Amino acid sequence: MKVQQVLMENLQRLLERNTALGFPFAIYRLPNTEEVKVVVQNTAELYAPESLAAIAGEEGFIVAPFVQDEKSKTVFIRPDFTNFDFLKEEMPNEVKPFSIRRKVRTMSRKTFRLYVERAKQKIRKGKFEKVVTARAIKHKRPEGFNAINFFLKICNTYEWSFVSLVFIPQKGLWLGASPELLLHFSKGVFSTYSLAGTQAKEKRRKAKAHWGNKEKQEQEIVSKYIEQVVSAHPKVKLMLAGPETVEAGNIIHLRTTFTIENIPHFYWTELVEALHPTPAVAGFSKEKAIDFIADYERNNRAYYSGFLGPVNMNDQINLFVNLRCMEIQNKRLVLHVGCGITANSSSKKEWEETKLKSQTLLNLI
């Protein structure tokens, strides 16, 4: 208990110090581990690499948007500190709360369902096979809400998630509990997931999941895309496991795990750039799905459904898709949720799916 209290105090001082100074930081905990780690930058400069190749061998923490544009760029947080030594330095005289005013628009049930129906029309016309529609949910920030306490609460509740709290000056304070691995590298081996298809978890412990054609098709599209990207390397050794049903809090997903061997470490940047955004967060074919999202979605997704995580720290790469996430603003918590649309989708059920996914975080507030 004492260790937890000291950690909470250190993280709170980190949050107050770096938001007051405008210095980026990342607090995170890898899935199925207990250690909370930090990457703390000691300058206000935002390093936005032109490509991932520019940071292929560097240590740090990446935060990448869904799609790069002038408003949302990939940011690389440098590890000036990876422990709490910086707290020995003198704190600013006045700690001012950070101010984030990014405008986010919500969708009514009717508008979202029309968005889904429009996507289905495009699918029937052969424009693409799948597209991921998303919406934002605004929730009044509770009085006394503390981001550090909430981060630690998520860590204690969702052991299977990549839990993160990231501050990027002028871009916001983002908190997430992602179930979806984009790319892992350790001891010469890469791995990734295809994660698609969603259901509410049955209350009965041994209840068996029944997946319909819509969910199976959605998962198959993602899996085939990943297999195609990975197999492009001439000497690759690829092993698949699944699809299997996995739990993610109050919901379950279909997941296929890909283990990738005989690819050198430096190739990670090409793999990530080819994979992201996967059909699990954009659609297929990818370019046409992204164009549709840009035309019809009410918001710039920014870092929602992008990816983030530490690279080259302890000789590992741990990148996750930024799902089950929210922006912590002065007066609001803005949650971002989405769902995969295929020809067999029901606009009513997709609305309910987004509500279900939002409960991952809302249930803990």
XYZ file of C-alpha atoms in Angstrom:
365
model
C 0.000 0.000 0.000
C 2.857 2.382 0.874
C 4.563 1.695 -2.481
C 1.311 2.481 -4.307
C 0.959 5.741 -2.363
C 4.517 6.834 -3.219
C 3.950 5.963 -6.888
C 0.706 7.950 -6.960
C 2.407 10.982 -5.392
C 5.313 10.832 -7.854
C 2.989 10.502 -10.835
C 0.865 13.404 -9.585
C 3.952 15.625 -9.279
C 5.021 14.553 -12.772
C 1.596 15.493 -14.165
C 1.560 18.880 -12.433
C 5.161 19.752 -13.297
C 5.144 18.810 -16.965
C 1.715 20.192 -17.819
C 2.696 23.492 -16.150
C 5.952 23.628 -18.111
C 4.445 22.267 -21.332
C 6.842 19.298 -21.425
C 5.563 16.067 -23.058
C 5.417 12.810 -21.093
C 4.006 9.291 -21.245
C 2.952 7.124 -18.324
C 2.165 3.540 -19.266
C 1.770 -0.049 -18.142
C 2.181 -2.981 -20.508
C -0.495 -5.725 -20.569
C -0.296 -8.419 -17.902
C 2.462 -6.627 -16.003
C 2.428 -4.585 -12.801
C 5.196 -2.031 -13.332
C 4.144 1.507 -14.256
C 6.771 3.142 -16.465
C 7.404 6.741 -17.523
C 9.050 8.500 -20.449
C 9.571 12.145 -19.526
C 10.879 14.845 -21.837
C 12.641 17.786 -20.206
C 11.990 20.332 -22.967
C 8.879 21.781 -24.569
C 10.058 21.001 -28.103
C 7.779 18.621 -29.975
C 9.765 16.299 -32.196
C 7.631 15.300 -35.193
C 9.763 12.958 -37.342
C 9.175 13.100 -41.089
C 9.018 9.306 -41.143
C 9.406 6.411 -38.739
C 12.690 5.580 -40.436
C 14.141 8.730 -38.847
C 13.704 7.168 -35.389
C 14.248 3.501 -36.296
C 17.082 3.003 -33.809
C 16.174 5.622 -31.198
C 14.660 5.043 -27.767
C 11.461 6.857 -26.877
C 7.673 6.866 -26.935
C 5.672 7.313 -30.156
C 2.209 8.847 -30.399
C 0.835 8.677 -33.945
C -2.535 9.924 -35.262
C -5.100 8.003 -37.273
C -4.030 9.971 -40.352
C -1.276 12.556 -40.431
C -2.301 16.100 -41.319
C -1.409 19.646 -40.292
C -3.423 19.366 -37.073
C -2.265 15.906 -36.021
C 1.302 14.722 -36.493
C 3.325 11.828 -35.150
C 5.133 12.909 -31.987
C 8.221 11.233 -30.544
C 8.702 11.795 -26.814
C 12.378 11.629 -25.922
C 13.342 9.714 -22.748
C 15.240 12.450 -20.896
C 14.001 10.682 -17.760
C 12.632 7.164 -17.329
C 12.393 7.387 -13.539
C 11.480 10.078 -11.028
C 14.913 11.730 -10.685
C 13.570 14.883 -12.328
C 11.373 15.475 -9.286
C 14.512 16.542 -7.410
C 14.520 19.658 -9.577
C 12.709 22.723 -8.344
C 9.034 22.883 -9.261
C 7.548 25.983 -10.943
C 6.366 28.608 -8.452
C 2.843 28.445 -9.822
C 1.354 25.235 -11.094
C -1.305 26.174 -13.603
C -3.794 23.611 -14.904
C -3.275 22.825 -18.564
C -5.859 24.204 -20.953
C -7.053 22.159 -23.897
C -9.740 23.542 -26.156
C -9.838 21.092 -29.066
C -13.353 21.222 -30.454
C -15.050 17.870 -30.773
C -18.535 17.349 -32.185
C -20.879 14.594 -31.102
C -23.432 12.657 -33.154
C -27.029 11.957 -32.245
C -28.305 8.405 -32.545
C -30.149 9.364 -35.752
C -27.085 11.005 -37.337
C -24.820 8.085 -36.487
C -27.244 5.542 -37.875
C -27.520 7.568 -41.097
C -23.707 7.555 -41.253
C -23.728 3.741 -40.968
C -26.429 3.419 -43.656
C -24.444 5.664 -45.983
C -21.420 3.403 -45.431
C -23.509 0.336 -46.300
C -24.688 2.030 -49.509
C -21.049 2.557 -50.539
C -20.273 -1.084 -49.733
C -23.196 -2.298 -51.865
C -21.888 -0.169 -54.728
C -18.473 -1.835 -54.428
C -16.565 1.220 -53.171
C -15.002 -0.818 -50.336
C -15.675 -4.015 -48.345
C -15.546 -2.542 -44.870
C -15.295 0.840 -43.181
C -14.955 1.791 -39.513
C -17.350 4.514 -38.391
C -16.605 6.412 -35.179
C -18.167 8.983 -32.918
C -17.274 11.046 -29.865
C -19.099 11.030 -26.540
C -18.830 14.017 -24.206
C -19.071 13.322 -20.493
C -19.037 16.056 -17.873
C -15.788 15.915 -15.945
C -16.756 14.905 -12.399
C -15.839 17.258 -9.592
C -12.543 16.121 -8.101
C -11.666 13.907 -11.089
C -7.977 13.012 -10.894
C -6.248 11.658 -13.990
C -3.562 9.782 -12.025
C -6.061 8.071 -9.746
C -8.125 7.106 -12.778
C -5.045 5.772 -14.622
C -4.119 3.560 -11.642
C -7.730 2.405 -11.304
C -7.700 1.268 -14.940
C -4.378 -0.540 -14.367
C -5.910 -2.427 -11.443
C -9.108 -3.262 -13.344
C -7.938 -4.137 -16.866
C -4.813 -6.279 -16.537
C -5.009 -7.319 -20.219
C -4.843 -3.717 -21.528
C -2.061 -1.395 -22.536
C -2.874 1.494 -20.219
C -1.472 4.923 -21.026
C -1.675 8.555 -19.987
C 0.077 10.833 -22.473
C 0.483 14.593 -22.498
C 1.312 16.426 -25.727
C 1.332 20.248 -25.431
C -1.333 21.883 -27.604
C -2.641 18.389 -28.451
C -4.037 17.315 -25.114
C -3.966 14.801 -22.316
C -4.996 11.377 -23.632
C -5.831 8.349 -21.512
C -6.459 4.884 -22.900
C -6.852 1.170 -22.160
C -6.140 -0.545 -25.466
C -6.746 -4.264 -26.070
C -5.165 -4.197 -29.542
C -1.499 -4.812 -30.276
C -0.161 -3.211 -33.449
C 3.401 -4.544 -33.274
C 5.603 -6.190 -30.650
C 9.284 -7.068 -31.026
C 11.435 -8.996 -28.574
C 14.350 -11.423 -28.934
C 14.296 -11.330 -32.707
C 10.575 -12.101 -33.092
C 7.711 -9.796 -34.143
C 4.044 -10.332 -33.329
C 0.756 -8.584 -34.067
C -3.016 -9.122 -33.786
C -6.051 -8.901 -35.944
C -8.819 -7.930 -33.558
C -12.337 -7.490 -34.915
C -15.884 -8.505 -34.118
C -17.493 -7.384 -30.859
C -20.095 -8.774 -28.463
C -21.153 -8.031 -24.909
C -19.604 -10.514 -22.511
C -22.135 -12.968 -21.101
C -22.559 -12.858 -17.345
C -22.439 -16.635 -17.201
C -18.807 -17.702 -16.830
C -18.866 -20.630 -19.228
C -21.255 -19.121 -21.759
C -20.073 -19.838 -25.289
C -19.750 -16.987 -27.797
C -21.798 -17.279 -30.990
C -20.310 -15.245 -33.817
C -22.439 -14.247 -36.804
C -21.400 -13.835 -40.427
C -20.914 -10.090 -39.972
C -18.331 -10.520 -37.194
C -16.570 -13.393 -38.947
C -16.343 -11.426 -42.192
C -15.051 -8.354 -40.369
C -12.323 -10.384 -38.658
C -11.362 -12.206 -41.862
C -10.854 -8.917 -43.736
C -8.405 -7.691 -41.084
C -6.554 -11.007 -40.905
C -6.117 -11.304 -44.683
C -4.801 -7.747 -44.859
C -2.193 -8.351 -42.150
C -1.136 -11.637 -43.733
C -0.710 -9.908 -47.099
C 1.422 -7.106 -45.623
C 3.659 -9.406 -43.591
C 4.100 -11.984 -46.370
C 5.543 -9.323 -48.672
C 8.945 -9.801 -47.004
C 10.734 -12.512 -49.036
C 12.219 -14.563 -46.153
C 9.454 -14.223 -43.603
C 8.363 -17.144 -41.469
C 4.744 -16.516 -40.475
C 2.675 -18.464 -37.936
C -1.016 -17.856 -37.180
C -3.042 -18.787 -34.115
C -6.805 -18.354 -34.047
C -9.255 -16.859 -34.540
C -10.137 -17.210 -30.879
C -12.527 -15.428 -28.537
C -10.820 -13.078 -26.077
C -12.216 -10.928 -23.289
C -11.659 -7.180 -23.080
C -13.451 -5.907 -20.000
C -17.202 -5.908 -20.559
C -16.916 -7.157 -24.155
C -15.392 -9.995 -26.204
C -13.610 -9.960 -29.560
C -12.371 -12.351 -32.216
C -8.564 -12.369 -32.372
C -5.930 -13.947 -34.606
C -2.306 -13.755 -33.441
C 0.518 -13.487 -35.988
C 4.074 -14.507 -35.026
C 6.694 -13.240 -37.473
C 10.270 -14.507 -37.739
C 13.233 -13.999 -40.095
C 12.708 -10.230 -40.380
C 15.455 -7.927 -39.049
C 14.730 -5.425 -36.259
C 15.178 -2.327 -38.429
C 12.278 -3.488 -40.609
C 9.816 -2.529 -37.834
C 9.268 0.933 -39.317
C 8.240 -0.492 -42.698
C 5.916 -2.999 -41.035
C 4.195 -0.298 -38.982
C 3.803 2.064 -41.926
C 2.337 -0.743 -44.036
C -0.003 -2.001 -41.315
C -1.345 1.294 -39.978
C -4.172 2.052 -40.112
C -5.341 -1.555 -40.314
C -8.830 -2.479 -41.562
C -9.731 -2.881 -37.868
C -9.749 0.918 -37.448
C -10.084 2.222 -41.028
C -11.561 -0.336 -43.409
C -10.741 -2.097 -46.655
C -9.693 -1.099 -49.190
C -7.816 1.205 -46.882
C -7.428 4.322 -49.037
C -11.076 4.416 -50.110
C -12.278 3.793 -46.557
C -10.106 6.626 -45.226
C -11.458 8.971 -47.914
C -15.016 8.067 -46.899
C -14.251 8.740 -43.228
C -12.721 12.118 -44.106
C -15.834 13.061 -46.105
C -18.545 11.919 -43.682
C -17.203 11.738 -40.132
C -17.839 14.867 -38.101
C -14.467 14.973 -36.355
C -10.765 14.845 -37.000
C -9.941 11.681 -35.048
C -6.535 13.068 -34.053
C -4.859 10.347 -31.941
C -7.909 8.127 -31.581
C -7.330 4.935 -33.620
C -3.737 5.986 -34.180
C -1.020 4.057 -32.370
C 1.312 4.653 -29.442
C 3.887 2.998 -27.247
C 7.570 2.670 -26.326
C 10.138 1.708 -28.963
C 13.652 0.330 -28.441
C 13.246 0.511 -24.662
C 14.875 -2.583 -23.084
C 15.436 -3.951 -26.598
C 11.692 -4.182 -27.230
C 9.020 -2.523 -29.354
C 5.507 -2.311 -27.887
C 3.054 -0.427 -30.094
C -0.705 -0.497 -29.542
C -3.695 0.876 -31.420
C -5.132 3.835 -29.485
C -8.578 2.432 -28.677
C -10.845 2.704 -25.599
C -9.406 6.154 -25.159
C -10.490 9.616 -24.098
C -9.272 13.185 -24.072
C -9.168 14.768 -20.631
C -10.240 18.386 -21.055
C -10.826 21.130 -18.491
C -14.559 20.561 -18.108
C -15.194 17.414 -20.124
C -14.013 13.902 -20.754
C -14.298 13.138 -24.462
C -14.511 9.433 -25.282
C -13.918 8.032 -28.769
C -15.561 4.822 -29.984
C -16.043 3.125 -33.328
C -17.401 0.010 -35.041
C -16.646 -1.943 -38.203
C -19.299 -1.758 -40.925
C -19.820 -4.467 -43.528
C -22.732 -5.267 -45.850
C -24.354 -7.286 -43.043
C -24.224 -4.522 -40.419
C -27.284 -3.221 -38.571
C -27.186 0.510 -37.837
C -29.131 -0.094 -34.616
C -26.691 -2.749 -33.398
C -23.666 -0.639 -34.363
C -24.952 2.255 -32.251
C -25.323 -0.167 -29.337
C -21.799 -1.476 -29.954
C -20.329 2.005 -29.596
C -22.247 2.453 -26.333
C -20.910 -0.891 -25.145
C -17.312 0.072 -25.936
C -17.654 3.411 -24.159
C -18.487 1.569 -20.939
C -14.911 0.269 -20.700
C -13.939 3.667 -19.311
C -17.311 5.117 -18.281
C -17.936 2.231 -15.867
C -14.908 3.338 -13.853
C -15.735 7.055 -13.657
